Short mmCIF file of C-alpha atoms in Angstrom, two decimals:
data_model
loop_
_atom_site.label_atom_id
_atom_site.label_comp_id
_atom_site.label_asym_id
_atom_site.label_seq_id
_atom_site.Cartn_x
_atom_site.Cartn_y
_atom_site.Cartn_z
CA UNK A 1 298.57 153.48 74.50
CA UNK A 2 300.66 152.76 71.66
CA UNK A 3 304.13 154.43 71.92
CA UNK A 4 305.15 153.95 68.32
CA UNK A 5 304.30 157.12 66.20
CA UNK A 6 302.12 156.96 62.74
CA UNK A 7 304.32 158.53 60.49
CA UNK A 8 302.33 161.70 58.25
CA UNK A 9 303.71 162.82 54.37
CA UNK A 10 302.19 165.84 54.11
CA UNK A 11 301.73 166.74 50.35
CA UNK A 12 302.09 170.42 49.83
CA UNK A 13 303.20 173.11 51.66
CA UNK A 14 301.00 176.52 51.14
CA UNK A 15 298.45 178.33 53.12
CA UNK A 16 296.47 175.17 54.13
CA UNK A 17 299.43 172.90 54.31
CA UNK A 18 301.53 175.24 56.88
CA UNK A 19 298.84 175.19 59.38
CA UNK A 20 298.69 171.66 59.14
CA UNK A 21 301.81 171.43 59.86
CA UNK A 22 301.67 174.25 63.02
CA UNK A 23 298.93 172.46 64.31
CA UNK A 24 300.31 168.99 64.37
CA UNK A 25 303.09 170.43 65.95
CA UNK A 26 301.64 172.83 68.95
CA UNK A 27 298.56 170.54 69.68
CA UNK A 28 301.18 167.36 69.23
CA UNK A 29 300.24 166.03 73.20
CA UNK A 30 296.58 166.84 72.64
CA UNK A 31 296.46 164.79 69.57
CA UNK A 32 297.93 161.76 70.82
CA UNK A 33 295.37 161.64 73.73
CA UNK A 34 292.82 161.61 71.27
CA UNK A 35 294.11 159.48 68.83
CA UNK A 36 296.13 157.05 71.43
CA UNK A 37 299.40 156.92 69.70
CA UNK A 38 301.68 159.92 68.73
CA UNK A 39 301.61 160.88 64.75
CA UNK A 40 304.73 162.43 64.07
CA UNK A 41 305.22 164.40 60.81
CA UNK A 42 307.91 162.48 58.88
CA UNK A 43 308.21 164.41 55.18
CA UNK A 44 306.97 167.46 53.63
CA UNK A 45 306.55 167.50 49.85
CA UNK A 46 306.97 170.92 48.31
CA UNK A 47 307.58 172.60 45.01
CA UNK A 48 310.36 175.54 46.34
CA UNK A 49 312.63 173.93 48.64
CA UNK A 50 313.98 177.18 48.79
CA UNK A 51 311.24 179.05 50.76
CA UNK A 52 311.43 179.54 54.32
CA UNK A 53 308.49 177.47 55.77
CA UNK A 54 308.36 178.60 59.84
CA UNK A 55 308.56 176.17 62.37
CA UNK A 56 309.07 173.22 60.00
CA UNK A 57 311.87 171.18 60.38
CA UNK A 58 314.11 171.76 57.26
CA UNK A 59 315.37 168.49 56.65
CA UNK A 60 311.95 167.35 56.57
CA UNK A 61 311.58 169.28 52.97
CA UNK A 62 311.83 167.31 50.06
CA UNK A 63 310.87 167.97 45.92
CA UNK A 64 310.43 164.01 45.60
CA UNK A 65 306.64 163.25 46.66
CA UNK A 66 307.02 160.06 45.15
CA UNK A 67 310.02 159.00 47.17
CA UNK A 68 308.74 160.08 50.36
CA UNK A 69 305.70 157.93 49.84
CA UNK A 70 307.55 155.10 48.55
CA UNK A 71 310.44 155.24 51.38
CA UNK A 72 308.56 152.28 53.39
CA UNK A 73 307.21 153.86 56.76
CA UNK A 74 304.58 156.24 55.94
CA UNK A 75 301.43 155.38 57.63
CA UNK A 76 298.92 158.18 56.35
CA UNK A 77 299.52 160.77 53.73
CA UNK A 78 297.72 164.19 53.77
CA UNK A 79 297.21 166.14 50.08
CA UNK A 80 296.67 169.49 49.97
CA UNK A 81 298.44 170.23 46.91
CA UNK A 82 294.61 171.25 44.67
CA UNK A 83 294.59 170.54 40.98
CA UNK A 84 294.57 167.51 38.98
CA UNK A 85 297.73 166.18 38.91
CA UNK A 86 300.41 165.67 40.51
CA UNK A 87 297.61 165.05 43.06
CA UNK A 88 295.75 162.38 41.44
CA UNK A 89 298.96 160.08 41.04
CA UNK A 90 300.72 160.94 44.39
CA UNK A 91 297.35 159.85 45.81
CA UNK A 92 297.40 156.32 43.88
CA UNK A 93 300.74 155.57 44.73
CA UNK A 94 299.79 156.35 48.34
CA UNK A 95 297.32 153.55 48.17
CA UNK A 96 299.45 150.84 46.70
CA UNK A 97 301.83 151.43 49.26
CA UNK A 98 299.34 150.93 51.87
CA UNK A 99 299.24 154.86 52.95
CA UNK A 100 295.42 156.04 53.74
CA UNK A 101 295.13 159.07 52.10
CA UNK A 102 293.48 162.83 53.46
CA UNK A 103 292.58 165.17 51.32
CA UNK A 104 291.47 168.73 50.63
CA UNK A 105 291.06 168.70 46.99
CA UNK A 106 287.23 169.41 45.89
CA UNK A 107 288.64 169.57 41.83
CA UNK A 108 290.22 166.02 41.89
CA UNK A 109 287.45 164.37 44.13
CA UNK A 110 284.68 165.78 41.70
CA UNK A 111 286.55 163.89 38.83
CA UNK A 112 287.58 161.33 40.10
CA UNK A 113 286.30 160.36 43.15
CA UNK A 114 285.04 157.10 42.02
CA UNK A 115 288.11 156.00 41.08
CA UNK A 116 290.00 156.88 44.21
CA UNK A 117 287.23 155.25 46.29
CA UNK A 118 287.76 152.47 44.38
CA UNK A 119 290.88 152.42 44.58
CA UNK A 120 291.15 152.76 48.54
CA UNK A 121 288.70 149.68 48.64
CA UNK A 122 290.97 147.50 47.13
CA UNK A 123 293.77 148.42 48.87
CA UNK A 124 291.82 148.17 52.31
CA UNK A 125 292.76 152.01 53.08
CA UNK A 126 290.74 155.09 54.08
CA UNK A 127 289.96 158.35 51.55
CA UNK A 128 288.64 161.41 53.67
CA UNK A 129 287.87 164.65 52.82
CA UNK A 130 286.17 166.62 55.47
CA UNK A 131 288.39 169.57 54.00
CA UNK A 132 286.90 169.73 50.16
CA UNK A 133 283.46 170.59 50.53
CA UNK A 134 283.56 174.34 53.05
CA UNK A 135 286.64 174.75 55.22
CA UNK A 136 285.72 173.89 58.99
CA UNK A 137 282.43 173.35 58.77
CA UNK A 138 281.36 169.42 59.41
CA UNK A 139 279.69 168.76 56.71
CA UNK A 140 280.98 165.75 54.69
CA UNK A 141 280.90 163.60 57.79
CA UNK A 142 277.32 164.34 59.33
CA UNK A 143 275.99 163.09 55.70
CA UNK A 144 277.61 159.90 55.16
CA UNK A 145 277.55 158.82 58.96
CA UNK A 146 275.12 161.01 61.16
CA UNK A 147 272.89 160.81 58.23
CA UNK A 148 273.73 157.51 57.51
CA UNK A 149 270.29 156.14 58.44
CA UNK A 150 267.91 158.94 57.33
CA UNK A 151 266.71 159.99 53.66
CA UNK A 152 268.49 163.11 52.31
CA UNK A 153 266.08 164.80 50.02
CA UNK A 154 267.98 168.12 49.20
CA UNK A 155 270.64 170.29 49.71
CA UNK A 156 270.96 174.29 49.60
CA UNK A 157 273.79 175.99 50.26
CA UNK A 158 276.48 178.86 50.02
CA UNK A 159 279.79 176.58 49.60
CA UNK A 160 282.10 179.46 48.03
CA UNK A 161 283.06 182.16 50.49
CA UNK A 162 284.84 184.39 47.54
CA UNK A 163 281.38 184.88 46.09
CA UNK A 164 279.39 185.19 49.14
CA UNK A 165 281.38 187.94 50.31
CA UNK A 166 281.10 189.89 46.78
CA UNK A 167 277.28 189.60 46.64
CA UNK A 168 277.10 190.41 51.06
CA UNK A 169 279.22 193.76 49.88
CA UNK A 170 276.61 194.57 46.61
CA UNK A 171 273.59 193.86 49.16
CA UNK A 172 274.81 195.75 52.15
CA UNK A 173 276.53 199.07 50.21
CA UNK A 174 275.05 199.07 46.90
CA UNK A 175 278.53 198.76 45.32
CA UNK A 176 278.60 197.29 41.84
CA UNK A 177 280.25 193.94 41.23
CA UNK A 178 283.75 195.29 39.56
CA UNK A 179 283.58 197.28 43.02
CA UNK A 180 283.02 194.53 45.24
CA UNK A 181 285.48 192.04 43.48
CA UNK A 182 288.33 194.37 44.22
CA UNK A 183 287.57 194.65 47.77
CA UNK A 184 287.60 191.13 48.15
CA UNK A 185 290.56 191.16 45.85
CA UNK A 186 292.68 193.57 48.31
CA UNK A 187 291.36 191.57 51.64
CA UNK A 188 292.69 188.32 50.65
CA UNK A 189 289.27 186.87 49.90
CA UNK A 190 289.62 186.36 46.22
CA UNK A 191 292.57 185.42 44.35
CA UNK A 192 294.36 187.47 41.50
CA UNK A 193 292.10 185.23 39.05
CA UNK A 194 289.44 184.76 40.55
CA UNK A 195 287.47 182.79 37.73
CA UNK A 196 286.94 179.42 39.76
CA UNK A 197 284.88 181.50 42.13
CA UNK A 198 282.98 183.48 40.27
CA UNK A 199 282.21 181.65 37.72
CA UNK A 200 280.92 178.88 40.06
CA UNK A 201 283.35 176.19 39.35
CA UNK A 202 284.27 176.11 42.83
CA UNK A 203 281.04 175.57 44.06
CA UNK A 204 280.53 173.09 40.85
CA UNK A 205 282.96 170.96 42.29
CA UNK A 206 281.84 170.99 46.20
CA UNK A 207 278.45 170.51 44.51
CA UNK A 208 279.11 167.11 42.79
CA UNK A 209 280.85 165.61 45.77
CA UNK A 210 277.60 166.71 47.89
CA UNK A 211 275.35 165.36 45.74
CA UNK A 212 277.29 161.99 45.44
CA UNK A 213 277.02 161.32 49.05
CA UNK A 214 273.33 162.84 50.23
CA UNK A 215 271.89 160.55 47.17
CA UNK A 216 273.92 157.67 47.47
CA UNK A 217 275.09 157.84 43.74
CA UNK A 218 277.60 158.99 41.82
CA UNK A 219 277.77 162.47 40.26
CA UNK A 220 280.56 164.13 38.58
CA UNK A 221 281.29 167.52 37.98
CA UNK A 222 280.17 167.24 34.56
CA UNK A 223 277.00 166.93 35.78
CA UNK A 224 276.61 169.67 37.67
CA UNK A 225 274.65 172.78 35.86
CA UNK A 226 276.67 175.62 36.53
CA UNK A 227 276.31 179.54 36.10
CA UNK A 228 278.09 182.40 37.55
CA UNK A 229 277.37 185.35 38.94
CA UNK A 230 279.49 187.86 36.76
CA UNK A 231 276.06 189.52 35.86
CA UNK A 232 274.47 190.13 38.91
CA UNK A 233 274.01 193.73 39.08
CA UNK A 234 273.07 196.64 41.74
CA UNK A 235 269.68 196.44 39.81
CA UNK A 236 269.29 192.86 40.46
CA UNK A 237 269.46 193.65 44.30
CA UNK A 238 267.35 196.58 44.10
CA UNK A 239 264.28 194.37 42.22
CA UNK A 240 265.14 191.40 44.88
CA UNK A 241 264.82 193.89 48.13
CA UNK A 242 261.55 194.96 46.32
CA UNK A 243 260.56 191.36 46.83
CA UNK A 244 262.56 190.87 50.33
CA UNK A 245 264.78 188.78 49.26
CA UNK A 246 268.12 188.61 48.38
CA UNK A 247 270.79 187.20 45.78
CA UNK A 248 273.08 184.79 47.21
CA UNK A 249 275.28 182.13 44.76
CA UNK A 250 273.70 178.97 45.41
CA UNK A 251 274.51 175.16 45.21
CA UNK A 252 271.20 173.26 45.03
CA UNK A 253 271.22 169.14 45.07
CA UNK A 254 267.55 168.20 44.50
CA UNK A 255 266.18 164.47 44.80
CA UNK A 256 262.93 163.92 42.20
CA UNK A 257 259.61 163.88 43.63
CA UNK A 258 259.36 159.96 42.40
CA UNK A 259 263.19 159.37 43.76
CA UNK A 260 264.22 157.96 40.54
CA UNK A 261 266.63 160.92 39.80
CA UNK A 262 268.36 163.61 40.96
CA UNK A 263 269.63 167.14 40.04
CA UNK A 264 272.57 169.14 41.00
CA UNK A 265 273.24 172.72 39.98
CA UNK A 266 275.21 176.18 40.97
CA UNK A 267 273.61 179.83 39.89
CA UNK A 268 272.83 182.77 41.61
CA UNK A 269 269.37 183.15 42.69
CA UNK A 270 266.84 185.00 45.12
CA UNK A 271 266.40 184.04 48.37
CA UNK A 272 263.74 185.59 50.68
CA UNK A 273 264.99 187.48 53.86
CA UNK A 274 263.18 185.08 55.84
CA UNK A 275 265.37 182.10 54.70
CA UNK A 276 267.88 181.25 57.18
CA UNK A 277 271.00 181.59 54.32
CA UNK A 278 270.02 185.30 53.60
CA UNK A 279 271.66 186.13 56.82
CA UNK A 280 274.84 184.28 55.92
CA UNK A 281 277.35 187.02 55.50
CA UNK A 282 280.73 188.38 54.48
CA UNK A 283 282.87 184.72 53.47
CA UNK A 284 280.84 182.38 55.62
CA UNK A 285 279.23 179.40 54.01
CA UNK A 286 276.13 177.77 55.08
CA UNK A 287 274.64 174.59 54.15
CA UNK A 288 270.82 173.74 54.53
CA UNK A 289 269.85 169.99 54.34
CA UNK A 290 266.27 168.60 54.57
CA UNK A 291 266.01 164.95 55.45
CA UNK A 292 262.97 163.02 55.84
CA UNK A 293 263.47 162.09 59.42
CA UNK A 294 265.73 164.46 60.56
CA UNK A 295 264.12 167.51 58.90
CA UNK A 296 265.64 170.68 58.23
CA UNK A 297 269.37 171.28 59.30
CA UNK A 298 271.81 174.49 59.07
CA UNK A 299 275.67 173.86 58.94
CA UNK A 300 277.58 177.16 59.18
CA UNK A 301 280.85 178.77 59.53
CA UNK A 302 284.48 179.86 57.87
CA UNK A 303 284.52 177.67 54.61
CA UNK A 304 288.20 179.25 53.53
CA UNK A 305 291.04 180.49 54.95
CA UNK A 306 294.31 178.66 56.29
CA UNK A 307 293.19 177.44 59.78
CA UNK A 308 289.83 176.87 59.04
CA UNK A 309 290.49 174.31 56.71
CA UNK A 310 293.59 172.97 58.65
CA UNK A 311 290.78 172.10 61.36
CA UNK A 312 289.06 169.84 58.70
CA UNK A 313 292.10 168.07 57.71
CA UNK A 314 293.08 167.02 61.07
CA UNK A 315 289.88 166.07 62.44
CA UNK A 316 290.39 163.70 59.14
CA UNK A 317 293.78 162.73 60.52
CA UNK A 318 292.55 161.89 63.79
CA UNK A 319 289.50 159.27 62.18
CA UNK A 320 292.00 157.74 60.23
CA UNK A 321 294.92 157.13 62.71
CA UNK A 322 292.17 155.55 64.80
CA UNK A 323 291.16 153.15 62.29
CA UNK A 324 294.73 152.63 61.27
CA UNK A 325 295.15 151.62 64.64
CA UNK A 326 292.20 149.46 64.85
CA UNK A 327 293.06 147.77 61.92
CA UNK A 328 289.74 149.07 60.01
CA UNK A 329 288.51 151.79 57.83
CA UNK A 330 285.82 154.44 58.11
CA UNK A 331 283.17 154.75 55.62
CA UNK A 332 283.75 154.64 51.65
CA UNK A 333 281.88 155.69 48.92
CA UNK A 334 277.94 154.47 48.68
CA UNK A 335 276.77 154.94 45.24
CA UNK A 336 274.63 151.66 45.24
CA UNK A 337 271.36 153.96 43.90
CA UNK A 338 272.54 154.65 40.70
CA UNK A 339 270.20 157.53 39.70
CA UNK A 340 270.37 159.47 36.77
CA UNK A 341 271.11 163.17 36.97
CA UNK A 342 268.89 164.88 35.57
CA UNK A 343 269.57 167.53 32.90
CA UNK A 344 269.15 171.44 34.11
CA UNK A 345 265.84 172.04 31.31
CA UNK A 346 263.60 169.05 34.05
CA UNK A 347 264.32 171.19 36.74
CA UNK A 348 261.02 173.10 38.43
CA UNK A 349 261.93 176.29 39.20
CA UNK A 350 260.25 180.04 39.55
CA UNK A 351 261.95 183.07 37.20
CA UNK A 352 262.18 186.72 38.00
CA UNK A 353 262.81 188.26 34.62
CA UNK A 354 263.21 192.19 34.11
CA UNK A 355 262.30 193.27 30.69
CA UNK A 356 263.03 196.88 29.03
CA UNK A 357 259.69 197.18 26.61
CA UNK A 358 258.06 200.09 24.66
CA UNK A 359 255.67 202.22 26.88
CA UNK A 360 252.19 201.44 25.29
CA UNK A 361 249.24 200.27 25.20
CA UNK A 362 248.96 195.93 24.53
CA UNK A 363 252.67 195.48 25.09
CA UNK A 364 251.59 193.55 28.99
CA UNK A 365 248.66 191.30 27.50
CA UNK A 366 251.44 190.35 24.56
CA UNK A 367 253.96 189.54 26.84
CA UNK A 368 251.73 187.63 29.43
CA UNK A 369 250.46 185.79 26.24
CA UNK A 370 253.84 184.48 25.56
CA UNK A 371 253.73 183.35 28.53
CA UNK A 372 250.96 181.40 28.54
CA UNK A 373 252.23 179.59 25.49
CA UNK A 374 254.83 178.44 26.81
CA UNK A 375 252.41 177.08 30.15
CA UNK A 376 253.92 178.96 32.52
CA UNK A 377 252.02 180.89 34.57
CA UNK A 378 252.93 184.60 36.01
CA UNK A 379 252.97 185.48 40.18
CA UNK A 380 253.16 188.68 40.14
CA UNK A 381 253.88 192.28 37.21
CA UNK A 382 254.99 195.76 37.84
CA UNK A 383 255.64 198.26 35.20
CA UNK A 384 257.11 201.13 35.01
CA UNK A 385 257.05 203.91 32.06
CA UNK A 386 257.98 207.19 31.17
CA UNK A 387 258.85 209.26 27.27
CA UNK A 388 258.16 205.88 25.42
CA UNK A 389 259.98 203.46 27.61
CA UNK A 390 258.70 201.42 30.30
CA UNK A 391 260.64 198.38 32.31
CA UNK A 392 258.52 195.21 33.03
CA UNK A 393 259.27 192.96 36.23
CA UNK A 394 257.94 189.55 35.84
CA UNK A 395 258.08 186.59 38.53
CA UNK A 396 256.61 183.50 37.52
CA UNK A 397 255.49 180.54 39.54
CA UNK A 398 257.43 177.25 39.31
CA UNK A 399 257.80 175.91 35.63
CA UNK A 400 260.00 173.21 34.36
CA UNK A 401 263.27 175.52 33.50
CA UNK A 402 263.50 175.00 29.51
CA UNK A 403 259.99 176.23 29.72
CA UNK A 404 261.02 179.14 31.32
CA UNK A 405 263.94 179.58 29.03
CA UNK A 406 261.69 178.70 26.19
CA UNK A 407 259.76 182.11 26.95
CA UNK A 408 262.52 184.68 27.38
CA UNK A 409 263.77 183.27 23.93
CA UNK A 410 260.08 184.01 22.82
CA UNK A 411 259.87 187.72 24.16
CA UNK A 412 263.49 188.65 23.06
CA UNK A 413 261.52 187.73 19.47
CA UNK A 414 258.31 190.53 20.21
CA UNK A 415 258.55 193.89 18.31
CA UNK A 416 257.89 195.21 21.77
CA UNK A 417 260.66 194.16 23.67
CA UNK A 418 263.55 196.03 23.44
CA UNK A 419 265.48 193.89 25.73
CA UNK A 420 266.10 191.58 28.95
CA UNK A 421 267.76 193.71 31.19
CA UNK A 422 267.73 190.90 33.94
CA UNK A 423 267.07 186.73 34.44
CA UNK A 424 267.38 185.23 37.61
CA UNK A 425 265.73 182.40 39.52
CA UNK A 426 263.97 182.43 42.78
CA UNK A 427 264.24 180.08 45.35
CA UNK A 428 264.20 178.95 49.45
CA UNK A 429 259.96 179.30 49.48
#
C-alpha cells in the first residue's frame, strides 16, 4: 500500500461540501483500505473565511481557489461550488495542472460538459459526477459502465426531490400548491426561491446529462423541453385519481422508434398508480430505465440533502484515487452517435385536457370534431353540467404533441368553449 497521501482541494464549503469534508475525515482509515493509499484533505476553497466551518482545520481555509490549485501538489480536486462560474474556470485550471476533477454541478455539466470532457481527455485526467444527476442514488455510473454493453432505449424519472415532495403533499392531503410549497419551504426542502425547482430547470439540467450518456450523444440543456409545474392544481389530482393515476414532475429521455434521434423533456404528467414511480414519495427520486437486454430497471433513494450527496462525491473520490494510482482513467464522455434531438412538437404522447364549455346540446360532437381534424383520436369523455355550464374531460390516445397542441388552440377558438381549465399529459402505460 502506498503510504504517500493524494492530496484533495475541495472547492466550496456549504451544505454538500461540509459533509465531504466530515466524511473524509471520520471514515479517513476506511477510505484508505479501499482506495490503498491515504487521501488527505490539503485546502478548502471558500467564499467567507470568516464562518466557523466544524471540524475543519482552519488553516486549511483559503479565498484563493486558484492558488490552491496552482500550489503544485494537488492530486484531485472536488467542486461543489454549483453555478457557472467560478466553477467552470477553477475546473479548467484543475486540468492543466494535472488535477482530476469531481464534481456535483448538474448546471455547468449540462452546458458544458463537452467541453470539460474534452478537456480532461487531453489532459489525460478523470471528470466524474456521480453527485449531479439525484444525490446518492447510483445512477450516472450503472449507465455509462454497467450499461456499458446493453442498448438504453429510455429513461423516466423523478430527478428533483423539491417538486416531488410538493406534488406527494397535493396528492396525499389535498392541499393546494401555494400550500404545499410553504411546507416544503419551512422543512428545508425548497429554497427561499425556489424557481430552479419548480419550474423544472433542475430537472432540465439532470435531464440533458442523462440523456447524453444513455444515447451515447451529446445533448445540452438547450435541448431539453422543459415545463413546470406551477399550475398543477387540487383539480388536476382529483381528475387524475378519477383515472388512478397520479401527477408526478417527470424527466423523460426517449430514443426514436428508427434510432436515428432522440428526445429529452421535463413536465408534469399522469402516471397510473400501477407504475412503480407513483409510489415514490415525499423528496425521494426514482429513476426507471428500459434497456433492450437488461429490461426494465428502478434506481431509488434521497436525491438531496447534505449527506446524501456527500455519499456520491466520495464514491467519485474513491474511482478516481484508484485510477490516479493506477496511472489510468475511468470512463469519459461517449457521444460517438451523434443523433439529433428531436424538437418537443415530434414527440408521441397522450393528452388529458379539462375543458369548461356551455351546457347544451352539439357542444360534444363539435368538440370531438375538432378533434378529428386535427387526427387525433379521443380514449375516453365525461361531462358534467348544471344552470348552463358543463366541464368536459377529454383523454386522447397518443398523437404527435403539436397535434395535440394544434387542437386545444382549435377549441379555445369554438363559440362553445368557454375555457381550458386544465392540460396535462399522460404517461408510464
Amino acid at each position: 500500500m502506498r503510504t504517500r497521501p493524494l492530496k484533495v482541494a475541495l472547492l466550496g464549503c456549504g451544505v454538500v461540501g461540509s459533509e465531504v469534508a466530515r466524511i473524509m475525515t471520520t471514515h479517513a482509515d476506511d477510505l484508505t483500505q479501499r482506495i490503498g493509499a491515504p487521501v488527505e484533505l490539503a485546502g478548502v476553497a471558500v467564499r467567507r473565511p470568516s464562518k466557523v466551518r466544524e471540524g475543519i482545520d482552519p488553516s486549511l481555509i483559503t479565498t484563493d481557489a486558484t492558488a490552491l490549485l496552482k500550489r503544485g501538489d494537488i492530486d484531485i480536486a472536488i467542486e461543489v461550488i454549483g453555478g457557472i462560474e467560478p466553477a467552470r474556470g477553477l475546473i479548467t485550471t484543475a486540468f492543466e495542472h494535472g488535477i482530476s476533477v469531481v464534481s456535483a454541478n448538474k448546471a455547468l455539466l449540462a452546458q458544458d460538459g463537452a467541453a470539460l470532457h474534452a478537456a480532461a481527455e487531453q489532459h489525460g485526467l478523470d471528470l466524474y459526477y456521480e453527485a449531479a444527476v439525484a444525490g446518492a442514488i447510483p445512477l450516472v455510473r450503472p449507465m455509462r459502465e454497467s450499461l456499458a454493453g446493453d442498448k438504453i432505449n429510455r429513461v423516466m424519472g423523478i430527478v428533483n426531490g423539491t417538486t416531488n415532495f410538493i406534488l406527494d403533499k397535493m396528492d396525499s392531503t389535498g392541499a393546494g400548491y401555494q400550500e404545499a410549497l410553504d411546507e416544503a419551504t419551512a422543512l428545508g426542502y425548497a429554497e427561499a426561491d425556489p424557481t430552479a425547482d419548480v419550474e423544472g430547470y433542475d430537472a432540465a439540467a439532470k435531464a440533458a446529462i442523462l440523456a447524453g450518456i444513455a444515447f451515447h450523444t451529446r445533448v445540452r440543456l438547450d435541448d431539453v423541453y422543459r415545463e413546470g409545474m406551477t399550475e398543477v392544481s387540487a383539480a388536476d389530482f382529483a381528475s387524475a385519481k378519477r383515472m388512478g393515476c397520479t401527477i408526478k414532475l417527470l424527466a423523460i429521455l426517449e430514443r426514436a422508434a428508427d434510432g436515428e434521434s432522440v428526445t429529452a423533456r421535463v413536465h408534469p404528467a399522469m402516471i397510473p398508480l400501477t407504475h412503480p414511480l407513483s409510489s415514490v414519495r415525499e423528496a425521494y427520486n426514482a429513476v426507471f430505465v428500459e434497456a433492450e437486454a437488461a429490461g426494465r430497471l428502478m434506481f431509488y433513494g434521497p436525491g438531496a440533502g447534505g449527506a446524501p450527496t456527500a455519499s456520491a462525491v466520495l464514491g467519485d473520490l474513491v474511482a478516481v484515487a484508484r485510477n490516479k494510482l493506477a496511472e489510468a482513467t475511468g470512463p469519459g464522455e461517449s457521444a460517438y452517435t451523434q443523433l439529433p434531438v428531436s424538437p418537443m412538437g415530434d414527440v408521441v404522447t397522450r393528452y388529458h385536457i379539462s375543458l369548461d364549455v356551455a351546457d347544451k346540446p352539439g357542444v360534444l360532437a363539435q368538440v370531438a370534431t375538432t378533434f378529428a381534424e386535427h387526427g387525433v383520436s379521443i380514449d375516453t369523455v365525461r361531462q358534467q353540467g348544471k344552470d348552463g355550464e358543463a366541464s368536459l374531460v377529454v383523454v386522447t390516445h397518443r398523437a404527435p404533441d403539436a397535434a395535440l397542441s394544434g387542437t386545444v388552440e382549435a377549441l379555445r377558438k369554438l363559440d362553445t368553449v368557454r375555457g381550458v381549465a386544465s392540460i396535462m399529459r399522460v404517461e408510464g402505460e
